Amino acid sequence: MDIASLLGIILCFVMMIFGIWNGAGIENLVKEYADVPSAIITFGGAFAATLTSHSLADYINGLKSFTLVFKAPALNTTEMIRKIIDLSNVARKEGLLSLEEAASDMDDAFLKKGILLMVDGTDPELVRAIMETELVSIEGRHKTCIGFWDTLGAMGPAWGMIGTLIGLVDMLYHMDNVATLGPAMAVALITTFYGSVLANAICIPVSNKLKADNEAEMMLKEVMIEGLLSIQAGENPRVIEEKLKSFLSPKDRESAGGDAGGEE
Amino acid sequence: MDIASLLGIILCFVMMIFGIWNGAGIENLVKEYADVPSAIITFGGAFAATLTSHSLADYINGLKSFTLVFKAPALNTTEMIRKIIDLSNVARKEGLLSLEEAASDMDDAFLKKGILLMVDGTDPELVRAIMETELVSIEGRHKTCIGFWDTLGAMGPAWGMIGTLIGLVDMLYHMDNVATLGPAMAVALITTFYGSVLANAICIPVSNKLKADNEAEMMLKEVMIEGLLSIQAGENPRVIEEKLKSFLSPKDRESAGGDAGGEE
Amino acid sequence: MDIASLLGIILCFVMMIFGIWNGAGIENLVKEYADVPSAIITFGGAFAATLTSHSLADYINGLKSFTLVFKAPALNTTEMIRKIIDLSNVARKEGLLSLEEAASDMDDAFLKKGILLMVDGTDPELVRAIMETELVSIEGRHKTCIGFWDTLGAMGPAWGMIGTLIGLVDMLYHMDNVATLGPAMAVALITTFYGSVLANAICIPVSNKLKADNEAEMMLKEVMIEGLLSIQAGENPRVIEEKLKSFLSPKDRESAGGDAGGEE
Amino acid sequence: MDIASLLGIILCFVMMIFGIWNGAGIENLVKEYADVPSAIITFGGAFAATLTSHSLADYINGLKSFTLVFKAPALNTTEMIRKIIDLSNVARKEGLLSLEEAASDMDDAFLKKGILLMVDGTDPELVRAIMETELVSIEGRHKTCIGFWDTLGAMGPAWGMIGTLIGLVDMLYHMDNVATLGPAMAVALITTFYGSVLANAICIPVSNKLKADNEAEMMLKEVMIEGLLSIQAGENPRVIEEKLKSFLSPKDRESAGGDAGGEE
Amino acid sequence: MDIASLLGIILCFVMMIFGIWNGAGIENLVKEYADVPSAIITFGGAFAATLTSHSLADYINGLKSFTLVFKAPALNTTEMIRKIIDLSNVARKEGLLSLEEAASDMDDAFLKKGILLMVDGTDPELVRAIMETELVSIEGRHKTCIGFWDTLGAMGPAWGMIGTLIGLVDMLYHMDNVATLGPAMAVALITTFYGSVLANAICIPVSNKLKADNEAEMMLKEVMIEGLLSIQAGENPRVIEEKLKSFLSPKDRESAGGDAGGEE
């Protein structure tokens, strides 16, 4: 459970409701700020335009990826490095074939696949090619999800503005009744408000988080590829450790074991 | 038939009409929101500026590419991988020349061309060079179409604003007649409304969809190139399967046959 | 003569004048919308800021490149490929030296230079290096022209806004005279109108067109480089044809001669 | 202590307070411009949306990186080059192993690590790979911090606008009371003001500064890698000096010792 | 002296003053448009935020680079090519060592350094590496200056808007006095006006010009590297001429000597 994103989204709505409560009074929260037709046109338009932008499968995957934001990554890089060093020790003592057993305990399918390729005696160049193709296509799938949220985040304010224009045009045709002018314009602005909230409380932060998660996962998978290929090349476990620790910050390096590294 | 894009565009207009119906009443849909001169200046200006931006041939291709959005891709990657594995089995048992017959049944002209080049005994490097040149120039043509929609999507709001400025200037010269002020400004805003709808209900989603379709097609064609070159190199069908499945998500991989792969 | 761009620019102004005619009446076209001082500040400011942005030579070249938009490309890729295949046949039958004569009939200086380098017996690596350097520096010069129109297209609206701010400030100092308020604001807005028209009817479309023309020319020149180097390497004319046709769309390929290729 | 950034931030607030003092009078600074609920919604919303965008660890690191802006870089490139030339002289005279002692005096952990790898007799290719991996992952961590400020700088104005929309909607519902109209709109605008200040006095400048610091540090570390690998290759100290001075401006080169170099 | 940029900046201010003179009358130029406190907050804020963004040294270099805009480049590419061809003739006739004398007359420190490296018998790979490192770090220093003007150009309008918000908030608190409303809002808008002028008359054009100058200088230095390495490789002066002329436009080529080249 990644508490940051959940807390962030909740706090965004707390701030918004606080602003309404402080300004208009909580009794006007629903009366002034909740307008079902405005919500339908803004959210409906934004989701419909996003539906046009993607195939149905990508659209559904995009929607589903919302929950990924709250999921903590299963493994961190420090643990993964320790695991690979263990594997390199096993491989050195008992041979590459002994890794088959170790692989059966692995949770991570990517690492497991790499080990099985090695155990099968696949050529190192081919192991690297297969694992990098997989890495690239995983990233491609991640980017499709990120693209969903980017599109929705751009379409929210756009359809908010379309709703506001619809309201303004009608208001301008009925300017004789001054008493209704204010409320009519207020209703027109509500769609802009909804579009901004959709983009800035949900879509843009979710897209940012998915980008950060993708980068962390790509880095972790690169550690795995480097590590496995070093094991296959029969490199010294100490050298492998040195190599892999370069991916870590000096602070994390210490908790993973050994010697100091460079960065102020 | 790709239902998502069709549904998306229809829903966009449903949302817009709902917004008008709910606010101004359906009886005002035409009276307040349909203004032929505003449509002429906004759409006319946007299409004219887009015409300046492209050669006539690219302009017509761009317009035509609208229908591509509703066309489901002919082949998915999973099927293509199965087809290539079949080819690799045929080639292994009966030799490369036997693929000539298989090629005659192929729908996909790109794959067919690749097979015929192999059957002709073309040098692998040259096969790759020819197929990649073709891939790059297909992508170039796709990007020209995408560019058409990007330009039109930028020109819609721009010409909407030009129309609004034309209306505002005239309105400001006749501010003495307060009764006509509102309707005059309403008419001025209609062009901004039309420009926003053109961009956000049509052009930007169509451009997004064409980009996604292009990426999927490029990935499919890369699978073909990798697969054919592996067949030409006489690689083991099991290794080819392993290689090509790296392009798939773990879920699709199972439906394509064999073993698990990595991704959480 | 490329009719699209000329027609596009004319239509943009037709749309604009239609909008004014329909709204304000044609008798107000000059009275309300033509304001020489507004034109001087908007266009003067935009051109002056663009002058600061470039050296005098680049500025003049940028201005001159406006006419290129209306010039149809001299040669299309299909014809060029046919010409290169002819050359490869000549070279095969009568030797590389026989191309000297063929070169003397060539209109295209780039192709001619390549042939002469080959006839001189220049090393293939050096031929490629010289031709690619030329290609890169042609593109550099094109980009300078494109940059001129991009800068002018950004400066148009910016100086339109500066003009509007100058008008607004003065208007706000004289708000007591309500009768002149409307016309004063109308005049203030005219500069924004001029800036938008400069950008969206001229500069952005011209920049887009020059970009598309540049890409087409770069592709044509890459075809020439590939073709000439294949001739120099003594490749089979049929292989050269296959190679060069990969640059074409399937439709154009048929008109250039031979066999089908891949793309849905 | 890097005085520029501290001075810059202080001056930004001095300018702002001067503007208020000059316009509204210092007695209105708190009355008109300090509004706690507006601050809560703008800053609260912006920080909450940024929290959604990052994991908790990255969020805290991002916040902490604020102080880095005021920290002067520990070493400049000129001194580093002199230090590496000294090391190359030591290595030439007393052998690579003698560098172990020199390393023990080093402050910079990155340089120290490189020296220890060399002293251990690590293969030069591996030394380069390990040091470049470290360089890339240091840059990755820097970019995460920069991303924090970029997100916060985008979210500030966005939440400022959300706050203003909340205020405007309520104001429009109560337009009958003309006396409170002005102050109500003033309060609504305060959130936009706060969002702009957050972005333009703090976040964007901090992000710019961290980017510049990162580039300087990356250049320094590249100097170290080039220098150490030249030492390991046993190159002549004079050649190493020539090589490393190419990283410096002609002015700095003179202060680092030797001969002139090119740049007007 | 590059007249274009100087003329451009002067004309920008002429246009602005003309706009004021034509609209408000020259007697109001100072009264309405010159407001010292507005200038302090806009320019002060923009320069202060830019100071935060850079180290003090980069800030001062950025400011100083303003004068570079008016400086014509010392050497043009055509002359440089002629000079290198002369050098290649000298080297061919009298040997590489004879270039030492030629170098002593050179103005250009970059070319001189390259010649001296060659005369010292430095390995060609090392000559290229040293000269390219220098080229990259010269470009890095140029980009720091360009970045200064980009930051200032973004901060101008941003602080203009902050100033306008400060003025608007105060104005909205005092809406009862209708007589002062207009002038108060005029003063508020002045900061936006100043920010726009700072960006669009100065910063963006200066940044554009520095970018163009940088590209021209990088091209010139690449010509030098290519030329010197060809001389060191002992290539034929005619081949070197052919190679280097590819950097020129056909028009300039003729003035530099020999044969025609390709570009329509």
mmCIF file with all atom_site columns, N, CA, C and O in Angstrom, chain C residues 37 48-49 51-53 109-110 126 130 134 137-138 141 158 161 166 170 172 174, chain E residues 4-5 8-9 22 24 32-33 182 196 200 205 208 239 246 249 253 261-263:
data_model
loop_
_atom_site.group_PDB
_atom_site.id
_atom_site.type_symbol
_atom_site.label_atom_id
_atom_site.label_alt_id
_atom_site.label_comp_id
_atom_site.label_asym_id
_atom_site.label_entity_id
_atom_site.label_seq_id
_atom_site.pdbx_PDB_ins_code
_atom_site.Cartn_x
_atom_site.Cartn_y
_atom_site.Cartn_z
_atom_site.occupancy
_atom_site.B_iso_or_equiv
_atom_site.pdbx_formal_charge
_atom_site.auth_seq_id
_atom_site.auth_comp_id
_atom_site.auth_asym_id
_atom_site.auth_atom_id
_atom_site.pdbx_PDB_model_num
ATOM 1   N N  . PRO C 1 37  ? -2.541  52.469 -37.748 1.00 0.00 ? 37  PRO C N  1
ATOM 2   C CA . PRO C 1 37  ? -1.617  52.445 -36.607 1.00 0.00 ? 37  PRO C CA 1
ATOM 3   C C  . PRO C 1 37  ? -1.573  51.083 -35.916 1.00 0.00 ? 37  PRO C C  1
ATOM 4   O O  . PRO C 1 37  ? -0.497  50.622 -35.509 1.00 0.00 ? 37  PRO C O  1
ATOM 5   N N  . ALA C 1 48  ? 10.044  43.435 -36.336 1.00 0.00 ? 48  ALA C N  1
ATOM 6   C CA . ALA C 1 48  ? 11.243  43.953 -35.670 1.00 0.00 ? 48  ALA C CA 1
ATOM 7   C C  . ALA C 1 48  ? 11.817  42.927 -34.698 1.00 0.00 ? 48  ALA C C  1
ATOM 8   O O  . ALA C 1 48  ? 13.029  42.693 -34.671 1.00 0.00 ? 48  ALA C O  1
ATOM 9   N N  . ALA C 1 49  ? 10.947  42.293 -33.900 1.00 0.00 ? 49  ALA C N  1
ATOM 10  C CA . ALA C 1 49  ? 11.435  41.287 -32.949 1.00 0.00 ? 49  ALA C CA 1
ATOM 11  C C  . ALA C 1 49  ? 12.030  40.098 -33.692 1.00 0.00 ? 49  ALA C C  1
ATOM 12  O O  . ALA C 1 49  ? 12.996  39.477 -33.229 1.00 0.00 ? 49  ALA C O  1
ATOM 13  N N  . LEU C 1 51  ? 13.512  40.392 -36.573 1.00 0.00 ? 51  LEU C N  1
ATOM 14  C CA . LEU C 1 51  ? 14.794  40.895 -37.080 1.00 0.00 ? 51  LEU C CA 1
ATOM 15  C C  . LEU C 1 51  ? 15.884  40.767 -36.018 1.00 0.00 ? 51  LEU C C  1
ATOM 16  O O  . LEU C 1 51  ? 17.029  40.393 -36.318 1.00 0.00 ? 51  LEU C O  1
ATOM 17  N N  . THR C 1 52  ? 15.526  41.059 -34.763 1.00 0.00 ? 52  THR C N  1
ATOM 18  C CA . THR C 1 52  ? 16.496  40.872 -33.681 1.00 0.00 ? 52  THR C CA 1
ATOM 19  C C  . THR C 1 52  ? 16.933  39.416 -33.584 1.00 0.00 ? 52  THR C C  1
ATOM 20  O O  . THR C 1 52  ? 18.079  39.128 -33.250 1.00 0.00 ? 52  THR C O  1
ATOM 21  N N  . SER C 1 53  ? 16.009  38.511 -33.899 1.00 0.00 ? 53  SER C N  1
ATOM 22  C CA . SER C 1 53  ? 16.249  37.077 -33.679 1.00 0.00 ? 53  SER C CA 1
ATOM 23  C C  . SER C 1 53  ? 17.184  36.437 -34.690 1.00 0.00 ? 53  SER C C  1
ATOM 24  O O  . SER C 1 53  ? 17.643  35.315 -34.491 1.00 0.00 ? 53  SER C O  1
ATOM 25  N N  . ALA C 1 109 ? 21.144  19.191 -59.194 1.00 0.00 ? 109 ALA C N  1
ATOM 26  C CA . ALA C 1 109 ? 22.568  19.392 -58.925 1.00 0.00 ? 109 ALA C CA 1
ATOM 27  C C  . ALA C 1 109 ? 23.108  18.399 -57.912 1.00 0.00 ? 109 ALA C C  1
ATOM 28  O O  . ALA C 1 109 ? 24.277  18.001 -57.987 1.00 0.00 ? 109 ALA C O  1
ATOM 29  N N  . PHE C 1 110 ? 22.266  17.974 -56.968 1.00 0.00 ? 110 PHE C N  1
ATOM 30  C CA . PHE C 1 110 ? 22.710  17.039 -55.929 1.00 0.00 ? 110 PHE C CA 1
ATOM 31  C C  . PHE C 1 110 ? 23.038  15.682 -56.542 1.00 0.00 ? 110 PHE C C  1
ATOM 32  O O  . PHE C 1 110 ? 24.096  15.105 -56.288 1.00 0.00 ? 110 PHE C O  1
ATOM 33  N N  . LEU C 1 126 ? 33.662  8.032  -48.781 1.00 0.00 ? 126 LEU C N  1
ATOM 34  C CA . LEU C 1 126 ? 33.808  9.480  -48.912 1.00 0.00 ? 126 LEU C CA 1
ATOM 35  C C  . LEU C 1 126 ? 32.618  10.064 -49.675 1.00 0.00 ? 126 LEU C C  1
ATOM 36  O O  . LEU C 1 126 ? 32.116  11.140 -49.323 1.00 0.00 ? 126 LEU C O  1
ATOM 37  N N  . ILE C 1 130 ? 30.412  12.963 -48.047 1.00 0.00 ? 130 ILE C N  1
ATOM 38  C CA . ILE C 1 130 ? 30.222  14.267 -48.689 1.00 0.00 ? 130 ILE C CA 1
ATOM 39  C C  . ILE C 1 130 ? 28.735  14.532 -48.927 1.00 0.00 ? 130 ILE C C  1
ATOM 40  O O  . ILE C 1 130 ? 28.222  15.609 -48.620 1.00 0.00 ? 130 ILE C O  1
ATOM 41  N N  . GLU C 1 134 ? 26.296  17.357 -47.100 1.00 0.00 ? 134 GLU C N  1
ATOM 42  C CA . GLU C 1 134 ? 25.515  18.312 -47.887 1.00 0.00 ? 134 GLU C CA 1
ATOM 43  C C  . GLU C 1 134 ? 24.039  18.257 -47.496 1.00 0.00 ? 134 GLU C C  1
ATOM 44  O O  . GLU C 1 134 ? 23.396  19.287 -47.304 1.00 0.00 ? 134 GLU C O  1
ATOM 45  N N  . SER C 1 137 ? 23.548  19.968 -44.246 1.00 0.00 ? 137 SER C N  1
ATOM 46  C CA . SER C 1 137 ? 23.625  21.435 -44.252 1.00 0.00 ? 137 SER C CA 1
ATOM 47  C C  . SER C 1 137 ? 22.486  22.052 -45.074 1.00 0.00 ? 137 SER C C  1
ATOM 48  O O  . SER C 1 137 ? 22.054  23.162 -44.768 1.00 0.00 ? 137 SER C O  1
ATOM 49  N N  . ILE C 1 138 ? 21.960  21.305 -46.065 1.00 0.00 ? 138 ILE C N  1
ATOM 50  C CA . ILE C 1 138 ? 20.733  21.782 -46.726 1.00 0.00 ? 138 ILE C CA 1
ATOM 51  C C  . ILE C 1 138 ? 19.608  21.853 -45.702 1.00 0.00 ? 138 ILE C C  1
ATOM 52  O O  . ILE C 1 138 ? 18.897  22.844 -45.592 1.00 0.00 ? 138 ILE C O  1
ATOM 53  N N  . ARG C 1 141 ? 19.905  24.840 -43.510 1.00 0.00 ? 141 ARG C N  1
ATOM 54  C CA . ARG C 1 141 ? 19.430  26.081 -44.129 1.00 0.00 ? 141 ARG C CA 1
ATOM 55  C C  . ARG C 1 141 ? 17.904  26.125 -44.182 1.00 0.00 ? 141 ARG C C  1
ATOM 56  O O  . ARG C 1 141 ? 17.303  27.170 -43.946 1.00 0.00 ? 141 ARG C O  1
ATOM 57  N N  . ALA C 1 158 ? 2.031   37.993 -29.824 1.00 0.00 ? 158 ALA C N  1
ATOM 58  C CA . ALA C 1 158 ? 2.650   38.673 -28.683 1.00 0.00 ? 158 ALA C CA 1
ATOM 59  C C  . ALA C 1 158 ? 2.572   40.185 -28.866 1.00 0.00 ? 158 ALA C C  1
ATOM 60  O O  . ALA C 1 158 ? 2.202   40.915 -27.934 1.00 0.00 ? 158 ALA C O  1
ATOM 61  N N  . MET C 1 161 ? -0.873  41.472 -28.486 1.00 0.00 ? 161 MET C N  1
ATOM 62  C CA . MET C 1 161 ? -1.256  41.686 -27.091 1.00 0.00 ? 161 MET C CA 1
ATOM 63  C C  . MET C 1 161 ? -0.629  42.958 -26.533 1.00 0.00 ? 161 MET C C  1
ATOM 64  O O  . MET C 1 161 ? -1.269  43.695 -25.780 1.00 0.00 ? 161 MET C O  1
ATOM 65  N N  . ILE C 1 166 ? -1.516  48.494 -24.642 1.00 0.00 ? 166 ILE C N  1
ATOM 66  C CA . ILE C 1 166 ? -1.326  49.944 -24.794 1.00 0.00 ? 166 ILE C CA 1
ATOM 67  C C  . ILE C 1 166 ? -2.685  50.634 -24.928 1.00 0.00 ? 166 ILE C C  1
ATOM 68  O O  . ILE C 1 166 ? -2.961  51.648 -24.276 1.00 0.00 ? 166 ILE C O  1
ATOM 69  N N  . ASP C 1 170 ? -4.772  53.189 -21.951 1.00 0.00 ? 170 ASP C N  1
ATOM 70  C CA . ASP C 1 170 ? -5.267  54.525 -22.257 1.00 0.00 ? 170 ASP C CA 1
ATOM 71  C C  . ASP C 1 170 ? -6.782  54.611 -22.069 1.00 0.00 ? 170 ASP C C  1
ATOM 72  O O  . ASP C 1 170 ? -7.301  55.576 -21.513 1.00 0.00 ? 170 ASP C O  1
ATOM 73  N N  . LEU C 1 172 ? -8.618  52.913 -20.043 1.00 0.00 ? 172 LEU C N  1
ATOM 74  C CA . LEU C 1 172 ? -8.973  52.875 -18.630 1.00 0.00 ? 172 LEU C CA 1
ATOM 75  C C  . LEU C 1 172 ? -8.768  54.236 -17.965 1.00 0.00 ? 172 LEU C C  1
ATOM 76  O O  . LEU C 1 172 ? -9.386  54.539 -16.945 1.00 0.00 ? 172 LEU C O  1
ATOM 77  N N  . HIS C 1 174 ? -9.603  56.938 -19.361 1.00 0.00 ? 174 HIS C N  1
ATOM 78  C CA . HIS C 1 174 ? -10.653 57.830 -19.860 1.00 0.00 ? 174 HIS C CA 1
ATOM 79  C C  . HIS C 1 174 ? -11.999 57.150 -19.824 1.00 0.00 ? 174 HIS C C  1
ATOM 80  O O  . HIS C 1 174 ? -12.775 57.229 -20.764 1.00 0.00 ? 174 HIS C O  1
ATOM 81  N N  . ALA E 1 4   ? 21.396  43.883 -37.761 1.00 0.00 ? 4   ALA E N  1
ATOM 82  C CA . ALA E 1 4   ? 20.022  43.381 -37.700 1.00 0.00 ? 4   ALA E CA 1
ATOM 83  C C  . ALA E 1 4   ? 19.458  43.433 -36.271 1.00 0.00 ? 4   ALA E C  1
ATOM 84  O O  . ALA E 1 4   ? 18.365  43.953 -36.038 1.00 0.00 ? 4   ALA E O  1
ATOM 85  N N  . SER E 1 5   ? 20.230  42.930 -35.313 1.00 0.00 ? 5   SER E N  1
ATOM 86  C CA . SER E 1 5   ? 19.715  42.830 -33.956 1.00 0.00 ? 5   SER E CA 1
ATOM 87  C C  . SER E 1 5   ? 19.553  44.206 -33.315 1.00 0.00 ? 5   SER E C  1
ATOM 88  O O  . SER E 1 5   ? 18.585  44.467 -32.607 1.00 0.00 ? 5   SER E O  1
ATOM 89  N N  . GLY E 1 8   ? 16.624  45.772 -34.873 1.00 0.00 ? 8   GLY E N  1
ATOM 90  C CA . GLY E 1 8   ? 15.412  45.086 -34.421 1.00 0.00 ? 8   GLY E CA 1
ATOM 91  C C  . GLY E 1 8   ? 14.957  45.607 -33.068 1.00 0.00 ? 8   GLY E C  1
ATOM 92  O O  . GLY E 1 8   ? 13.791  45.935 -32.869 1.00 0.00 ? 8   GLY E O  1
ATOM 93  N N  . ILE E 1 9   ? 15.908  45.699 -32.126 1.00 0.00 ? 9   ILE E N  1
ATOM 94  C CA . ILE E 1 9   ? 15.534  46.151 -30.779 1.00 0.00 ? 9   ILE E CA 1
ATOM 95  C C  . ILE E 1 9   ? 15.079  47.607 -30.817 1.00 0.00 ? 9   ILE E C  1
ATOM 96  O O  . ILE E 1 9   ? 14.065  47.978 -30.199 1.00 0.00 ? 9   ILE E O  1
ATOM 97  N N  . ASN E 1 22  ? 0.257   57.411 -30.951 1.00 0.00 ? 22  ASN E N  1
ATOM 98  C CA . ASN E 1 22  ? -0.917  57.448 -31.814 1.00 0.00 ? 22  ASN E CA 1
ATOM 99  C C  . ASN E 1 22  ? -2.208  57.328 -31.015 1.00 0.00 ? 22  ASN E C  1
ATOM 100 O O  . ASN E 1 22  ? -3.209  57.960 -31.332 1.00 0.00 ? 22  ASN E O  1
ATOM 101 N N  . ALA E 1 24  ? -2.640  57.388 -27.187 1.00 0.00 ? 24  ALA E N  1
ATOM 102 C CA . ALA E 1 24  ? -2.831  58.209 -25.989 1.00 0.00 ? 24  ALA E CA 1
ATOM 103 C C  . ALA E 1 24  ? -2.250  59.609 -26.148 1.00 0.00 ? 24  ALA E C  1
ATOM 104 O O  . ALA E 1 24  ? -2.546  60.497 -25.346 1.00 0.00 ? 24  ALA E O  1
ATOM 105 N N  . GLU E 1 32  ? 0.994   58.106 -18.408 1.00 0.00 ? 32  GLU E N  1
ATOM 106 C CA . GLU E 1 32  ? 0.183   56.896 -18.347 1.00 0.00 ? 32  GLU E CA 1
ATOM 107 C C  . GLU E 1 32  ? 1.004   55.602 -18.377 1.00 0.00 ? 32  GLU E C  1
ATOM 108 O O  . GLU E 1 32  ? 0.592   54.598 -17.809 1.00 0.00 ? 32  GLU E O  1
ATOM 109 N N  . TYR E 1 33  ? 2.135   55.630 -19.101 1.00 0.00 ? 33  TYR E N  1
ATOM 110 C CA . TYR E 1 33  ? 2.824   54.362 -19.357 1.00 0.00 ? 33  TYR E CA 1
ATOM 111 C C  . TYR E 1 33  ? 4.121   54.177 -18.582 1.00 0.00 ? 33  TYR E C  1
ATOM 112 O O  . TYR E 1 33  ? 4.696   53.094 -18.620 1.00 0.00 ? 33  TYR E O  1
ATOM 113 N N  . GLY E 1 182 ? -10.934 53.089 -13.090 1.00 0.00 ? 182 GLY E N  1
ATOM 114 C CA . GLY E 1 182 ? -10.220 52.966 -14.370 1.00 0.00 ? 182 GLY E CA 1
ATOM 115 C C  . GLY E 1 182 ? -8.728  53.136 -14.198 1.00 0.00 ? 182 GLY E C  1
ATOM 116 O O  . GLY E 1 182 ? -7.958  52.219 -14.521 1.00 0.00 ? 182 GLY E O  1
ATOM 117 N N  . SER E 1 196 ? 5.398   41.800 -20.842 1.00 0.00 ? 196 SER E N  1
ATOM 118 C CA . SER E 1 196 ? 5.310   41.392 -22.251 1.00 0.00 ? 196 SER E CA 1
ATOM 119 C C  . SER E 1 196 ? 6.415   42.026 -23.072 1.00 0.00 ? 196 SER E C  1
ATOM 120 O O  . SER E 1 196 ? 7.004   41.379 -23.957 1.00 0.00 ? 196 SER E O  1
ATOM 121 N N  . ASN E 1 200 ? 9.096   40.006 -25.178 1.00 0.00 ? 200 ASN E N  1
ATOM 122 C CA . ASN E 1 200 ? 8.949   39.954 -26.635 1.00 0.00 ? 200 ASN E CA 1
ATOM 123 C C  . ASN E 1 200 ? 9.773   40.981 -27.396 1.00 0.00 ? 200 ASN E C  1
ATOM 124 O O  . ASN E 1 200 ? 9.937   40.858 -28.615 1.00 0.00 ? 200 ASN E O  1
ATOM 125 N N  . PRO E 1 205 ? 13.803  37.441 -28.447 1.00 0.00 ? 205 PRO E N  1
ATOM 126 C CA . PRO E 1 205 ? 14.683  37.665 -29.605 1.00 0.00 ? 205 PRO E CA 1
ATOM 127 C C  . PRO E 1 205 ? 16.164  37.444 -29.303 1.00 0.00 ? 205 PRO E C  1
ATOM 128 O O  . PRO E 1 205 ? 16.884  36.859 -30.122 1.00 0.00 ? 205 PRO E O  1
ATOM 129 N N  . ASN E 1 208 ? 16.775  33.763 -29.169 1.00 0.00 ? 208 ASN E N  1
ATOM 130 C CA . ASN E 1 208 ? 16.775  33.226 -30.539 1.00 0.00 ? 208 ASN E CA 1
ATOM 131 C C  . ASN E 1 208 ? 18.078  33.517 -31.265 1.00 0.00 ? 208 ASN E C  1
ATOM 132 O O  . ASN E 1 208 ? 18.645  32.651 -31.933 1.00 0.00 ? 208 ASN E O  1
ATOM 133 N N  . VAL E 1 239 ? 40.199  16.926 -52.675 1.00 0.00 ? 239 VAL E N  1
ATOM 134 C CA . VAL E 1 239 ? 39.167  16.158 -51.957 1.00 0.00 ? 239 VAL E CA 1
ATOM 135 C C  . VAL E 1 239 ? 38.701  16.927 -50.725 1.00 0.00 ? 239 VAL E C  1
ATOM 136 O O  . VAL E 1 239 ? 37.508  16.984 -50.413 1.00 0.00 ? 239 VAL E O  1
ATOM 137 N N  . SER E 1 246 ? 30.725  20.977 -49.044 1.00 0.00 ? 246 SER E N  1
ATOM 138 C CA . SER E 1 246 ? 29.400  20.414 -48.788 1.00 0.00 ? 246 SER E CA 1
ATOM 139 C C  . SER E 1 246 ? 28.698  21.133 -47.641 1.00 0.00 ? 246 SER E C  1
ATOM 140 O O  . SER E 1 246 ? 27.491  21.054 -47.497 1.00 0.00 ? 246 SER E O  1
ATOM 141 N N  . SER E 1 249 ? 26.145  26.600 -48.870 1.00 0.00 ? 249 SER E N  1
ATOM 142 C CA . SER E 1 249 ? 25.059  26.655 -49.845 1.00 0.00 ? 249 SER E CA 1
ATOM 143 C C  . SER E 1 249 ? 25.683  26.819 -51.231 1.00 0.00 ? 249 SER E C  1
ATOM 144 O O  . SER E 1 249 ? 26.803  27.325 -51.365 1.00 0.00 ? 249 SER E O  1
ATOM 145 N N  . ARG E 1 253 ? 29.313  28.499 -52.326 1.00 0.00 ? 253 ARG E N  1
ATOM 146 C CA . ARG E 1 253 ? 30.324  27.624 -52.883 1.00 0.00 ? 253 ARG E CA 1
ATOM 147 C C  . ARG E 1 253 ? 31.060  28.286 -54.041 1.00 0.00 ? 253 ARG E C  1
ATOM 148 O O  . ARG E 1 253 ? 32.263  28.189 -54.159 1.00 0.00 ? 253 ARG E O  1
ATOM 149 N N  . GLY E 1 261 ? 27.109  22.548 -56.869 1.00 0.00 ? 261 GLY E N  1
ATOM 150 C CA . GLY E 1 261 ? 26.656  21.475 -56.000 1.00 0.00 ? 261 GLY E CA 1
ATOM 151 C C  . GLY E 1 261 ? 25.155  21.441 -55.997 1.00 0.00 ? 261 GLY E C  1
ATOM 152 O O  . GLY E 1 261 ? 24.501  22.239 -56.659 1.00 0.00 ? 261 GLY E O  1
ATOM 153 N N  . GLY E 1 262 ? 24.583  20.540 -55.232 1.00 0.00 ? 262 GLY E N  1
ATOM 154 C CA . GLY E 1 262 ? 23.149  20.316 -55.388 1.00 0.00 ? 262 GLY E CA 1
ATOM 155 C C  . GLY E 1 262 ? 22.255  20.988 -54.367 1.00 0.00 ? 262 GLY E C  1
ATOM 156 O O  . GLY E 1 262 ? 22.489  20.901 -53.186 1.00 0.00 ? 262 GLY E O  1
ATOM 157 N N  . GLU E 1 263 ? 21.296  21.653 -54.783 1.00 0.00 ? 263 GLU E N  1
ATOM 158 C CA . GLU E 1 263 ? 20.142  22.141 -53.998 1.00 0.00 ? 263 GLU E CA 1
ATOM 159 C C  . GLU E 1 263 ? 19.399  23.068 -54.909 1.00 0.00 ? 263 GLU E C  1
ATOM 160 O O  . GLU E 1 263 ? 19.980  23.914 -55.569 1.00 0.00 ? 263 GLU E O  1
#
